[in-house]
Short mmCIF file of C-alpha atoms in Angstrom, two decimals:
data_model
loop_
_atom_site.label_atom_id
_atom_site.label_comp_id
_atom_site.label_asym_id
_atom_site.label_seq_id
_atom_site.Cartn_x
_atom_site.Cartn_y
_atom_site.Cartn_z
CA UNK V 1044 -8.54 -13.14 11.50
CA UNK V 1045 -7.87 -13.49 7.97
CA UNK V 1046 -8.66 -9.97 7.78
CA UNK V 1047 -6.79 -9.13 10.56
CA UNK V 1048 -3.92 -11.06 9.51
CA UNK V 1049 -4.12 -9.47 5.79
CA UNK V 1050 -3.82 -5.59 7.62
CA UNK V 1051 -1.09 -6.72 9.73
CA UNK V 1052 0.57 -8.14 6.75
CA UNK V 1053 -0.21 -4.61 4.91
CA UNK V 1054 0.98 -2.48 7.79
CA UNK V 1055 4.54 -4.88 7.90
CA UNK V 1056 5.27 -4.47 4.53
CA UNK V 1057 4.74 -0.15 4.97
CA UNK V 1058 7.26 -0.52 7.47
CA UNK V 1059 9.52 -3.02 5.26
CA UNK V 1060 9.25 -0.36 2.45
CA UNK V 1061 10.34 3.06 4.83
CA UNK V 1062 13.00 1.17 6.54
CA UNK V 1063 14.42 0.33 3.44
CA UNK V 1064 16.64 3.55 3.18
CA UNK V 1065 18.48 1.49 6.01
CA UNK V 1066 19.67 -1.20 3.25
CA UNK V 1067 22.40 -0.94 0.57
CA UNK V 1068 21.47 -1.39 -2.99
CA UNK V 1069 22.01 -5.06 -4.10
CA UNK V 1070 20.93 -8.18 -5.73
CA UNK V 1071 17.41 -8.62 -3.53
CA UNK V 1072 16.41 -8.01 0.20
CA UNK V 1073 15.13 -11.01 2.72
CA UNK V 1074 12.93 -10.29 5.88
CA UNK V 1075 12.00 -13.21 8.00
CA UNK V 1076 9.44 -12.16 10.80
CA UNK V 1077 8.60 -14.18 14.36
CA UNK V 1078 5.87 -13.30 16.38
CA UNK V 1079 4.35 -12.97 19.64
CA UNK V 1080 1.21 -11.59 21.37
CA UNK V 1081 2.00 -9.43 24.73
CA UNK V 1082 -1.90 -8.65 25.74
CA UNK V 1083 -4.95 -9.60 24.30
CA UNK V 1084 -7.86 -8.76 25.94
CA UNK V 1085 -10.79 -10.64 24.60
CA UNK V 1086 -8.02 -14.28 25.35
CA UNK V 1087 -8.20 -15.29 28.91
CA UNK V 1088 -4.51 -16.22 29.73
CA UNK V 1089 -4.44 -20.15 28.85
CA UNK V 1090 -5.93 -18.80 25.33
CA UNK V 1091 -3.20 -16.27 25.32
CA UNK V 1092 -0.41 -18.80 26.34
CA UNK V 1093 -1.96 -21.23 23.97
CA UNK V 1094 -1.41 -19.12 20.87
CA UNK V 1095 1.62 -17.79 21.53
CA UNK V 1096 3.05 -21.48 21.76
CA UNK V 1097 1.32 -22.12 18.13
CA UNK V 1098 3.28 -18.77 16.99
CA UNK V 1099 6.44 -19.60 18.43
CA UNK V 1100 6.61 -22.52 16.15
CA UNK V 1101 6.12 -20.15 13.25
CA UNK V 1102 8.16 -17.94 11.08
CA UNK V 1103 7.12 -15.85 8.29
CA UNK V 1104 9.56 -15.07 5.43
CA UNK V 1105 9.33 -12.24 2.61
CA UNK V 1106 12.06 -12.54 0.05
CA UNK V 1107 12.12 -9.48 -3.13
CA UNK V 1108 14.53 -9.64 -5.46
CA UNK V 1109 14.09 -7.47 -9.00
CA UNK V 1110 10.75 -8.03 -10.96
CA UNK V 1111 10.14 -11.03 -8.44
CA UNK V 1112 8.39 -11.63 -4.66
CA UNK V 1113 8.33 -14.45 -3.04
CA UNK V 1114 6.12 -14.99 0.73
CA UNK V 1115 6.72 -18.17 2.90
CA UNK V 1116 5.51 -19.69 6.15
CA UNK V 1117 7.23 -22.02 8.39
CA UNK V 1118 6.81 -24.57 11.00
CA UNK V 1119 8.89 -25.71 13.10
CA UNK V 1120 11.81 -24.92 10.81
CA UNK V 1121 10.05 -26.44 7.98
CA UNK V 1122 8.05 -24.48 4.60
CA UNK V 1123 4.57 -25.61 4.82
CA UNK V 1124 3.04 -22.77 2.64
CA UNK V 1125 4.88 -20.34 -0.01
CA UNK V 1126 4.10 -18.32 -2.94
CA UNK V 1127 6.14 -16.41 -5.43
CA UNK V 1128 5.48 -14.58 -7.85
CA UNK V 1129 7.93 -13.13 -10.46
CA UNK V 1130 8.29 -11.55 -14.48
CA UNK V 1131 8.92 -13.28 -17.36
CA UNK V 1132 9.30 -12.84 -21.17
CA UNK V 1133 5.56 -11.93 -21.51
CA UNK V 1134 4.18 -13.28 -18.79
CA UNK V 1135 3.55 -13.04 -15.19
CA UNK V 1136 4.18 -16.34 -12.91
CA UNK V 1137 3.07 -17.09 -9.95
CA UNK V 1138 3.53 -20.54 -7.89
CA UNK V 1139 2.30 -21.82 -5.23
CA UNK V 1140 4.15 -24.28 -2.45
CA UNK V 1141 4.75 -26.74 -1.41
CA UNK V 1142 2.26 -28.89 -2.79
CA UNK V 1143 -0.09 -25.99 -5.22
CA UNK V 1144 -0.16 -25.19 -8.42
CA UNK V 1145 1.38 -22.69 -10.93
CA UNK V 1146 -0.20 -19.83 -13.01
CA UNK V 1147 0.71 -17.61 -15.95
CA UNK V 1148 -1.00 -14.18 -16.15
CA UNK V 1149 -0.16 -11.15 -18.68
CA UNK V 1150 1.98 -8.88 -17.73
CA UNK V 1151 -0.25 -5.17 -16.70
CA UNK V 1152 -2.87 -8.46 -15.18
CA UNK V 1153 -3.36 -8.98 -11.68
CA UNK V 1154 -0.79 -12.14 -10.89
CA UNK V 1155 -3.07 -15.01 -9.21
CA UNK V 1156 -1.62 -14.52 -5.40
CA UNK V 1157 -4.05 -11.44 -5.89
CA UNK V 1158 -6.46 -12.97 -7.85
CA UNK V 1159 -6.83 -15.34 -4.96
CA UNK V 1160 -6.69 -13.49 -2.29
CA UNK V 1161 -8.98 -10.95 -3.34
CA UNK V 1162 -6.81 -7.59 -2.92
CA UNK V 1163 -7.78 -5.19 -5.65
CA UNK V 1164 -4.40 -3.23 -5.32
CA UNK V 1165 -0.54 -3.76 -4.68
CA UNK V 1166 0.19 -3.17 -0.88
CA UNK V 1167 3.38 -2.15 -0.94
CA UNK V 1168 4.08 1.51 -1.00
CA UNK V 1169 5.19 3.72 -4.40
CA UNK V 1170 8.28 5.10 -4.79
CA UNK V 1171 6.64 9.06 -4.09
CA UNK V 1172 10.32 10.17 -4.16
CA UNK V 1173 11.39 8.72 -7.19
CA UNK V 1174 7.88 10.50 -8.82
CA UNK V 1175 8.49 14.21 -7.23
CA UNK V 1176 12.31 14.23 -8.18
CA UNK V 1177 10.52 13.48 -12.32
CA UNK V 1178 8.04 16.28 -11.59
CA UNK V 1179 10.21 19.09 -13.49
CA UNK V 1180 10.04 16.71 -17.18
CA UNK V 1181 6.12 16.69 -16.91
CA UNK V 1182 6.03 20.13 -15.76
CA UNK V 1183 7.81 21.24 -18.66
CA UNK V 1184 5.49 19.06 -21.19
CA UNK V 1185 2.42 20.39 -19.62
CA UNK V 1186 3.26 24.21 -19.58
CA UNK V 1187 5.09 24.13 -22.66
CA UNK V 1188 1.32 23.38 -24.12
CA UNK V 1189 -0.54 25.66 -22.15
CA UNK V 1190 1.85 28.64 -22.82
CA UNK V 1191 0.90 27.94 -26.47
CA UNK V 1192 -2.81 28.55 -25.97
CA UNK V 1193 -2.90 30.83 -23.11
CA UNK V 1194 -0.72 34.41 -22.46
CA UNK V 1195 1.63 34.19 -19.06
CA UNK V 1196 2.46 36.37 -17.04
CA UNK V 1197 5.38 36.12 -14.62
CA UNK V 1198 5.18 37.15 -11.12
CA UNK V 1199 8.24 38.03 -8.51
CA UNK V 1200 6.72 36.93 -5.48
CA UNK V 1201 7.82 34.23 -2.84
CA UNK V 1202 5.41 31.69 -2.11
CA UNK V 1203 5.86 29.08 1.31
CA UNK V 1204 5.13 25.41 0.35
CA UNK V 1205 5.27 23.32 3.62
CA UNK V 1206 8.73 21.41 4.04
CA UNK V 1207 10.51 22.99 1.13
CA UNK V 1208 12.51 25.95 0.15
CA UNK V 1209 9.70 27.40 -1.00
CA UNK V 1210 8.93 29.36 -4.20
CA UNK V 1211 10.81 32.66 -5.36
CA UNK V 1212 8.53 33.02 -8.09
CA UNK V 1213 5.32 31.52 -10.12
CA UNK V 1214 3.81 31.84 -13.78
CA UNK V 1215 0.18 32.15 -14.20
CA UNK V 1216 -1.69 30.56 -16.88
CA UNK V 1217 -5.07 31.91 -16.38
CA UNK V 1218 -8.08 30.55 -18.62
CA UNK V 1219 -11.26 32.34 -19.12
CA UNK V 1220 -14.74 30.41 -19.02
CA UNK V 1221 -14.64 27.54 -21.19
CA UNK V 1222 -11.09 28.56 -22.33
CA UNK V 1223 -9.64 25.19 -21.61
CA UNK V 1224 -11.05 23.37 -24.44
CA UNK V 1225 -11.04 19.29 -25.15
CA UNK V 1226 -8.69 19.98 -28.10
CA UNK V 1227 -6.19 21.69 -25.83
CA UNK V 1228 -6.43 19.07 -23.07
CA UNK V 1229 -5.80 16.00 -25.77
CA UNK V 1230 -2.79 18.20 -26.82
CA UNK V 1231 -1.79 17.93 -23.31
CA UNK V 1232 -1.69 14.66 -22.37
CA UNK V 1233 -0.43 13.47 -26.08
CA UNK V 1234 2.31 15.30 -24.08
CA UNK V 1235 2.48 14.06 -20.91
CA UNK V 1236 0.97 10.38 -20.91
CA UNK V 1237 4.32 9.03 -22.21
CA UNK V 1238 6.36 10.53 -19.73
CA UNK V 1239 3.77 9.54 -16.95
CA UNK V 1240 4.00 5.68 -18.17
CA UNK V 1241 7.74 6.46 -17.69
CA UNK V 1242 7.33 7.88 -14.72
CA UNK V 1243 5.25 4.66 -13.10
CA UNK V 1244 7.48 2.05 -13.92
CA UNK V 1245 6.36 -1.05 -13.73
CA UNK V 1246 3.04 0.31 -11.83
CA UNK V 1247 0.85 -0.70 -14.92
CA UNK V 1248 -2.18 -0.17 -12.58
CA UNK V 1249 -1.66 2.82 -11.23
CA UNK V 1250 -1.18 4.13 -14.75
CA UNK V 1251 -4.17 2.74 -16.23
CA UNK V 1252 -6.30 4.77 -13.47
CA UNK V 1253 -4.62 7.51 -13.92
CA UNK V 1254 -4.81 7.47 -17.72
CA UNK V 1255 -8.80 6.70 -17.61
CA UNK V 1256 -9.55 9.51 -15.21
CA UNK V 1257 -7.59 12.38 -17.46
CA UNK V 1258 -8.73 11.54 -20.53
CA UNK V 1259 -12.11 11.26 -19.45
CA UNK V 1260 -12.07 15.24 -17.54
CA UNK V 1261 -14.10 17.92 -19.08
CA UNK V 1262 -13.17 21.47 -17.62
CA UNK V 1263 -16.03 24.10 -17.41
CA UNK V 1264 -16.07 27.88 -15.95
CA UNK V 1265 -12.69 29.77 -15.49
CA UNK V 1266 -9.13 28.22 -14.48
CA UNK V 1267 -5.90 28.47 -13.42
CA UNK V 1268 -2.40 27.76 -13.37
CA UNK V 1269 0.02 28.61 -10.97
CA UNK V 1270 4.02 27.13 -12.07
CA UNK V 1271 5.90 27.54 -8.90
CA UNK V 1272 9.93 27.86 -9.48
CA UNK V 1273 12.64 27.97 -7.35
CA UNK V 1274 15.45 30.48 -7.12
CA UNK V 1275 17.34 29.26 -9.88
CA UNK V 1276 14.03 29.11 -12.17
CA UNK V 1277 13.70 25.23 -11.72
CA UNK V 1278 10.28 23.84 -11.72
CA UNK V 1279 9.09 22.55 -8.11
CA UNK V 1280 5.13 22.77 -7.75
CA UNK V 1281 2.06 23.96 -9.11
CA UNK V 1282 -1.39 24.95 -8.18
CA UNK V 1283 -4.40 24.79 -10.03
CA UNK V 1284 -8.31 25.81 -9.08
CA UNK V 1285 -10.92 25.17 -11.30
CA UNK V 1286 -13.98 22.73 -12.19
CA UNK V 1287 -13.78 19.61 -13.94
CA UNK V 1288 -15.96 16.83 -14.70
CA UNK V 1289 -15.42 12.98 -14.75
CA UNK V 1290 -18.38 10.93 -15.61
CA UNK V 1291 -20.55 13.36 -14.96
CA UNK V 1292 -19.19 14.00 -11.12
CA UNK V 1293 -18.79 17.40 -11.59
CA UNK V 1294 -16.20 19.03 -8.83
CA UNK V 1295 -14.39 21.87 -7.94
CA UNK V 1296 -11.04 21.02 -8.09
CA UNK V 1297 -8.25 23.01 -5.83
CA UNK V 1298 -4.46 20.95 -5.89
CA UNK V 1299 -1.56 22.32 -4.01
CA UNK V 1300 1.99 20.65 -4.59
CA UNK V 1301 5.89 21.08 -4.16
CA UNK V 1302 8.87 19.24 -3.48
CA UNK V 1303 12.88 19.96 -2.82
CA UNK V 1304 14.93 16.92 -2.97
CA UNK V 1305 16.60 16.52 0.10
CA UNK V 1306 14.40 18.69 2.41
CA UNK V 1307 10.83 17.48 1.44
CA UNK V 1308 7.40 18.22 0.19
CA UNK V 1309 3.53 18.54 0.12
CA UNK V 1310 0.63 17.58 -1.76
CA UNK V 1311 -3.21 18.53 -1.57
CA UNK V 1312 -6.16 17.55 -3.59
CA UNK V 1313 -9.33 18.68 -2.63
CA UNK V 1314 -12.73 17.79 -4.81
CA UNK V 1315 -16.08 19.20 -3.21
CA UNK V 1316 -19.02 18.51 -5.17
CA UNK V 1317 -20.46 21.55 -7.43
CA UNK V 1318 -23.22 20.39 -5.46
CA UNK V 1319 -24.33 18.19 -2.88
CA UNK V 1320 -22.05 16.80 -0.20
CA UNK V 1321 -19.69 14.52 -1.39
CA UNK V 1322 -16.26 15.58 -0.74
CA UNK V 1323 -12.37 14.02 -1.30
CA UNK V 1324 -9.78 15.05 0.62
CA UNK V 1325 -5.94 13.54 -0.04
CA UNK V 1326 -2.88 15.33 1.80
CA UNK V 1327 0.73 13.95 1.64
CA UNK V 1328 3.46 15.46 3.93
CA UNK V 1329 7.00 14.25 3.97
CA UNK V 1330 9.80 16.00 5.37
CA UNK V 1331 13.49 14.87 5.88
CA UNK V 1332 16.28 15.94 7.64
CA UNK V 1333 20.10 15.40 8.77
CA UNK V 1334 22.37 17.16 10.89
CA UNK V 1335 25.81 15.06 11.92
CA UNK V 1336 24.92 11.02 12.09
CA UNK V 1337 21.34 11.66 12.41
CA UNK V 1338 18.61 11.08 10.24
CA UNK V 1339 15.01 11.89 10.38
CA UNK V 1340 12.26 10.95 8.01
CA UNK V 1341 8.51 11.74 8.77
CA UNK V 1342 5.85 11.11 6.63
CA UNK V 1343 1.88 12.17 7.06
CA UNK V 1344 -0.74 11.05 4.39
CA UNK V 1345 -4.94 11.45 4.88
CA UNK V 1346 -7.91 9.95 2.70
CA UNK V 1347 -11.06 11.65 3.50
CA UNK V 1348 -13.82 10.64 1.27
CA UNK V 1349 -17.89 11.62 1.33
CA UNK V 1350 -19.76 9.84 -1.21
CA UNK V 1351 -23.48 9.30 -1.29
CA UNK V 1352 -24.04 10.25 2.72
CA UNK V 1353 -21.03 7.58 3.64
CA UNK V 1354 -18.11 8.73 5.13
CA UNK V 1355 -14.42 6.65 4.50
CA UNK V 1356 -11.13 8.15 6.08
CA UNK V 1357 -7.59 6.52 6.14
CA UNK V 1358 -4.94 8.43 7.80
CA UNK V 1359 -0.75 7.26 8.12
CA UNK V 1360 1.72 8.88 10.61
CA UNK V 1361 4.67 7.64 10.43
CA UNK V 1362 8.78 8.99 12.19
CA UNK V 1363 12.00 7.68 11.83
CA UNK V 1364 15.03 8.37 13.12
CA UNK V 1365 18.95 6.69 12.24
CA UNK V 1366 21.72 7.49 14.43
CA UNK V 1367 24.92 6.18 12.47
CA UNK V 1368 27.56 4.58 15.06
CA UNK V 1369 30.77 2.69 13.83
CA UNK V 1370 29.72 0.16 11.48
CA UNK V 1371 26.31 0.66 11.33
CA UNK V 1372 22.70 2.72 12.55
CA UNK V 1373 20.25 2.55 14.98
CA UNK V 1374 17.10 2.92 13.59
CA UNK V 1375 13.83 4.20 15.46
CA UNK V 1376 10.35 5.62 15.27
CA UNK V 1377 6.47 5.39 15.52
CA UNK V 1378 3.92 4.49 12.67
CA UNK V 1379 0.62 5.12 13.02
CA UNK V 1380 -2.20 3.73 10.49
CA UNK V 1381 -6.12 3.90 10.87
CA UNK V 1382 -9.09 3.57 8.91
CA UNK V 1383 -12.74 4.62 9.68
CA UNK V 1384 -15.10 3.30 7.48
CA UNK V 1385 -19.15 3.62 8.82
CA UNK V 1386 -18.14 4.85 11.82
CA UNK V 1387 -16.09 1.16 12.67
CA UNK V 1388 -12.35 2.75 13.25
CA UNK V 1389 -9.28 0.44 13.65
CA UNK V 1390 -5.69 1.42 14.32
CA UNK V 1391 -2.61 0.01 14.01
CA UNK V 1392 0.70 1.35 15.87
CA UNK V 1393 4.11 -0.10 15.22
CA UNK V 1394 7.06 0.91 17.18
CA UNK V 1395 9.81 -0.14 15.83
CA UNK V 1396 13.48 -0.46 17.73
CA UNK V 1397 16.10 -1.99 15.15
CA UNK V 1398 20.27 -1.84 14.30
CA UNK V 1399 21.60 -2.50 10.84
CA UNK V 1400 26.08 -3.23 9.95
CA UNK V 1401 25.03 -2.37 6.61
CA UNK V 1402 24.19 -5.99 5.59
CA UNK V 1403 21.58 -6.61 8.01
CA UNK V 1404 18.76 -5.07 9.78
CA UNK V 1405 17.73 -6.84 13.40
CA UNK V 1406 15.26 -5.73 16.37
CA UNK V 1407 11.85 -5.96 17.21
CA UNK V 1408 8.24 -4.19 16.23
CA UNK V 1409 6.43 -3.55 18.84
CA UNK V 1410 2.64 -3.41 17.68
CA UNK V 1411 -1.15 -2.79 19.28
CA UNK V 1412 -4.35 -3.34 17.06
CA UNK V 1413 -7.51 -1.18 18.36
CA UNK V 1414 -10.82 -1.16 17.26
CA UNK V 1415 -13.62 1.41 18.15
CA UNK V 1416 -13.03 1.98 22.38
CA UNK V 1417 -11.70 -1.56 22.63
CA UNK V 1418 -8.81 -2.53 24.40
CA UNK V 1419 -5.84 -2.81 22.16
CA UNK V 1420 -4.27 -6.64 20.97
CA UNK V 1421 -0.59 -5.90 21.55
CA UNK V 1422 2.36 -7.89 20.70
CA UNK V 1423 6.13 -8.19 19.48
CA UNK V 1424 7.52 -8.96 15.67
CA UNK V 1425 11.17 -9.61 15.72
CA UNK V 1426 12.85 -8.91 12.44
CA UNK V 1427 15.60 -9.90 10.40
CA UNK V 1428 16.10 -7.99 7.19
CA UNK V 1429 19.02 -8.48 5.19
CA UNK V 1430 20.51 -8.18 1.74
CA UNK V 1431 21.75 -10.75 -0.49
CA UNK V 1432 20.46 -12.78 -3.76
CA UNK V 1433 16.99 -13.77 -3.44
CA UNK V 1434 16.63 -17.63 -3.58
CA UNK V 1435 13.74 -20.25 -3.90
CA UNK V 1436 11.96 -18.97 -7.45
CA UNK V 1437 11.46 -21.08 -9.91
CA UNK V 1438 14.36 -20.62 -13.02
CA UNK V 1439 10.97 -20.76 -15.64
CA UNK V 1440 7.65 -21.69 -15.90
CA UNK V 1441 6.65 -25.10 -15.51
CA UNK V 1442 5.26 -26.73 -18.21
CA UNK V 1443 2.00 -27.79 -16.66
CA UNK V 1444 1.43 -23.84 -15.45
CA UNK V 1445 -2.10 -23.36 -15.88
CA UNK V 1446 -2.52 -20.46 -19.00
CA UNK V 1447 -4.87 -17.49 -17.27
CA UNK V 1448 -3.52 -14.89 -19.68
CA UNK V 1449 -6.22 -13.09 -21.74
CA UNK V 1450 -8.97 -14.69 -19.08
CA UNK V 1451 -11.94 -12.71 -17.83
CA UNK V 1452 -11.33 -11.62 -14.52
CA UNK V 1453 -13.78 -13.41 -12.71
CA UNK V 1454 -13.08 -16.47 -14.70
CA UNK V 1455 -9.30 -16.19 -13.78
CA UNK V 1456 -10.20 -15.39 -9.74
CA UNK V 1457 -12.17 -19.07 -9.92
CA UNK V 1458 -9.34 -20.63 -11.56
CA UNK V 1459 -7.07 -20.28 -8.53
CA UNK V 1460 -9.56 -20.78 -5.77
CA UNK V 1461 -8.74 -24.50 -5.62
CA UNK V 1462 -5.46 -23.01 -3.92
CA UNK V 1463 -7.49 -22.65 -0.64
CA UNK V 1464 -7.61 -26.33 -0.27
CA UNK V 1465 -3.68 -26.64 0.59
CA UNK V 1466 -4.10 -23.75 2.83
CA UNK V 1467 -6.94 -25.51 4.47
CA UNK V 1468 -4.52 -28.49 4.59
CA UNK V 1469 -1.56 -27.19 5.64
CA UNK V 1470 -4.06 -25.47 8.63
CA UNK V 1471 -5.52 -28.85 9.54
CA UNK V 1472 -2.12 -30.83 9.48
CA UNK V 1473 -0.74 -27.97 11.79
CA UNK V 1474 -3.34 -27.74 14.49
CA UNK V 1475 -3.53 -31.80 14.67
CA UNK V 1476 -0.06 -31.86 16.25
CA UNK V 1477 -1.92 -29.41 18.88
CA UNK V 1478 -2.76 -31.46 22.19
CA UNK V 1479 -6.59 -31.30 21.93
CA UNK V 1480 -6.96 -28.24 24.98
CA UNK V 1481 -5.02 -26.27 23.49
CA UNK V 1482 -6.46 -26.74 19.80
CA UNK V 1483 -9.57 -25.52 21.94
CA UNK V 1484 -8.97 -22.55 23.20
CA UNK V 1485 -6.94 -21.45 20.00
CA UNK V 1486 -10.19 -22.17 17.83
CA UNK V 1487 -12.23 -20.47 20.56
CA UNK V 1488 -9.98 -17.14 20.70
CA UNK V 1489 -10.12 -17.30 16.62
CA UNK V 1490 -14.15 -17.43 16.63
CA UNK V 1491 -14.55 -14.06 16.02
CA UNK V 1492 -17.24 -12.09 13.97
CA UNK V 1493 -15.22 -12.16 10.84
CA UNK V 1494 -14.34 -15.75 11.50
CA UNK V 1495 -18.12 -16.73 12.11
CA UNK V 1496 -19.70 -14.58 9.33
CA UNK V 1497 -16.83 -13.82 6.93
CA UNK V 1498 -16.53 -15.60 3.19
CA UNK V 1499 -17.17 -19.38 3.03
CA UNK V 1500 -13.48 -21.37 3.11
CA UNK V 1501 -13.38 -24.17 1.47
CA UNK V 1502 -13.50 -27.79 2.60
CA UNK V 1503 -10.72 -29.40 4.26
CA UNK V 1504 -9.46 -32.08 2.27
CA UNK V 1505 -10.92 -35.97 3.48
CA UNK V 1506 -8.64 -37.50 6.21
CA UNK V 1507 -7.26 -33.76 7.14
CA UNK V 1508 -10.21 -32.65 9.25
CA UNK V 1509 -10.18 -31.93 12.76
CA UNK V 1510 -12.54 -31.17 15.19
CA UNK V 1511 -13.11 -29.31 18.45
CA UNK V 1512 -15.90 -30.06 20.79
CA UNK V 1513 -16.41 -27.24 23.32
CA UNK V 1514 -18.10 -28.21 26.86
CA UNK V 1515 -21.17 -25.72 28.21
CA UNK V 1516 -22.06 -26.23 31.50
CA UNK V 1517 -25.40 -26.01 33.06
#
């Protein structure tokens, strides 16, 4: 159940990020959500009613301000759990409430909430369009170095790139076998890494990963760069073909991308192994259009990886439409996100129907979760997203906040595990308010394979435990 809930939150946050253009720039964004299930094939009618009875009492809140975020769970209007993460001068503060502790981590380190949940990556969508807009500056640095080390060849030939206005001409930089030396690549990195850091902004995790890969790349054989230019001679995309090694993993590389502001872009990276069946393919396909009061956005992203015989695939298809009206906009769309690992496929489908008055976005998002060929679990999330000052954040780090800065990650992770006790206590208190029959039905509904065989939970605090006995008929 925990994994299902985590993935559900990821999908919800993904939709929140996609819908953000509907909201004006302001001092913060606040989201509240209430959920109910409409169909759950693995549950009986009585169990579904009991689960929905519990969900009716719960509300979820997400707040985002500048360098700050807060999530909370409310029961009957009273906050029973919360976690706030905000940046300070030389630290990141994570405060758990209402009974939890506070922790300090260093900028660039995982915050205490990430350490507690075990999530290795951030779940918000990166600002891809903002990064694409900074490509011309990056291209100028890259090709400036290449031009000093390889004679360019100008080609007045049009190249079609999906979703873009196309390239009117391109410049080719062809390096003969092993001519792209380590020294030339080091010069490239000296130029592009500072700009890459500025482009990624607060995504220190992504910058460190990119820096690690780029610094250890070794090129071999011949390779070719194509610098795509638009009709005005400005950078709008590139293509690279060649062979490169990273930590003894030798791959053939084919990179092809382009972007036109206001229209869309396309990115494809293919990395088949020089020998063997290992492969990696990443595709990002984005388009936007406007006609009168109607605006549309479509996004398709795919990740396919084969490594040592194991295959992993993930796919996101999103289509959103906004229709303007007096005093606001109406939003509709469809988002499908799937992941396949070890032949196990899980797919989420979201269908939003929202209305905005410029300050508040309200409506509902229908969802369905399907695992393999099983009948899907379906439900609906009532949403309200409003613009305004973010509240509920600590003004400063508490004096008793535990300092985890510089601590090895495993030690820091162990230090925050005590917060699970507060989570268990809140869950136990909530369940104790339910009739015994409802507790039995809900517990039975939660008793999935993940619940039974997932990671061990912290023991419940003494005095907060509740017990459910199920009768069995002979």
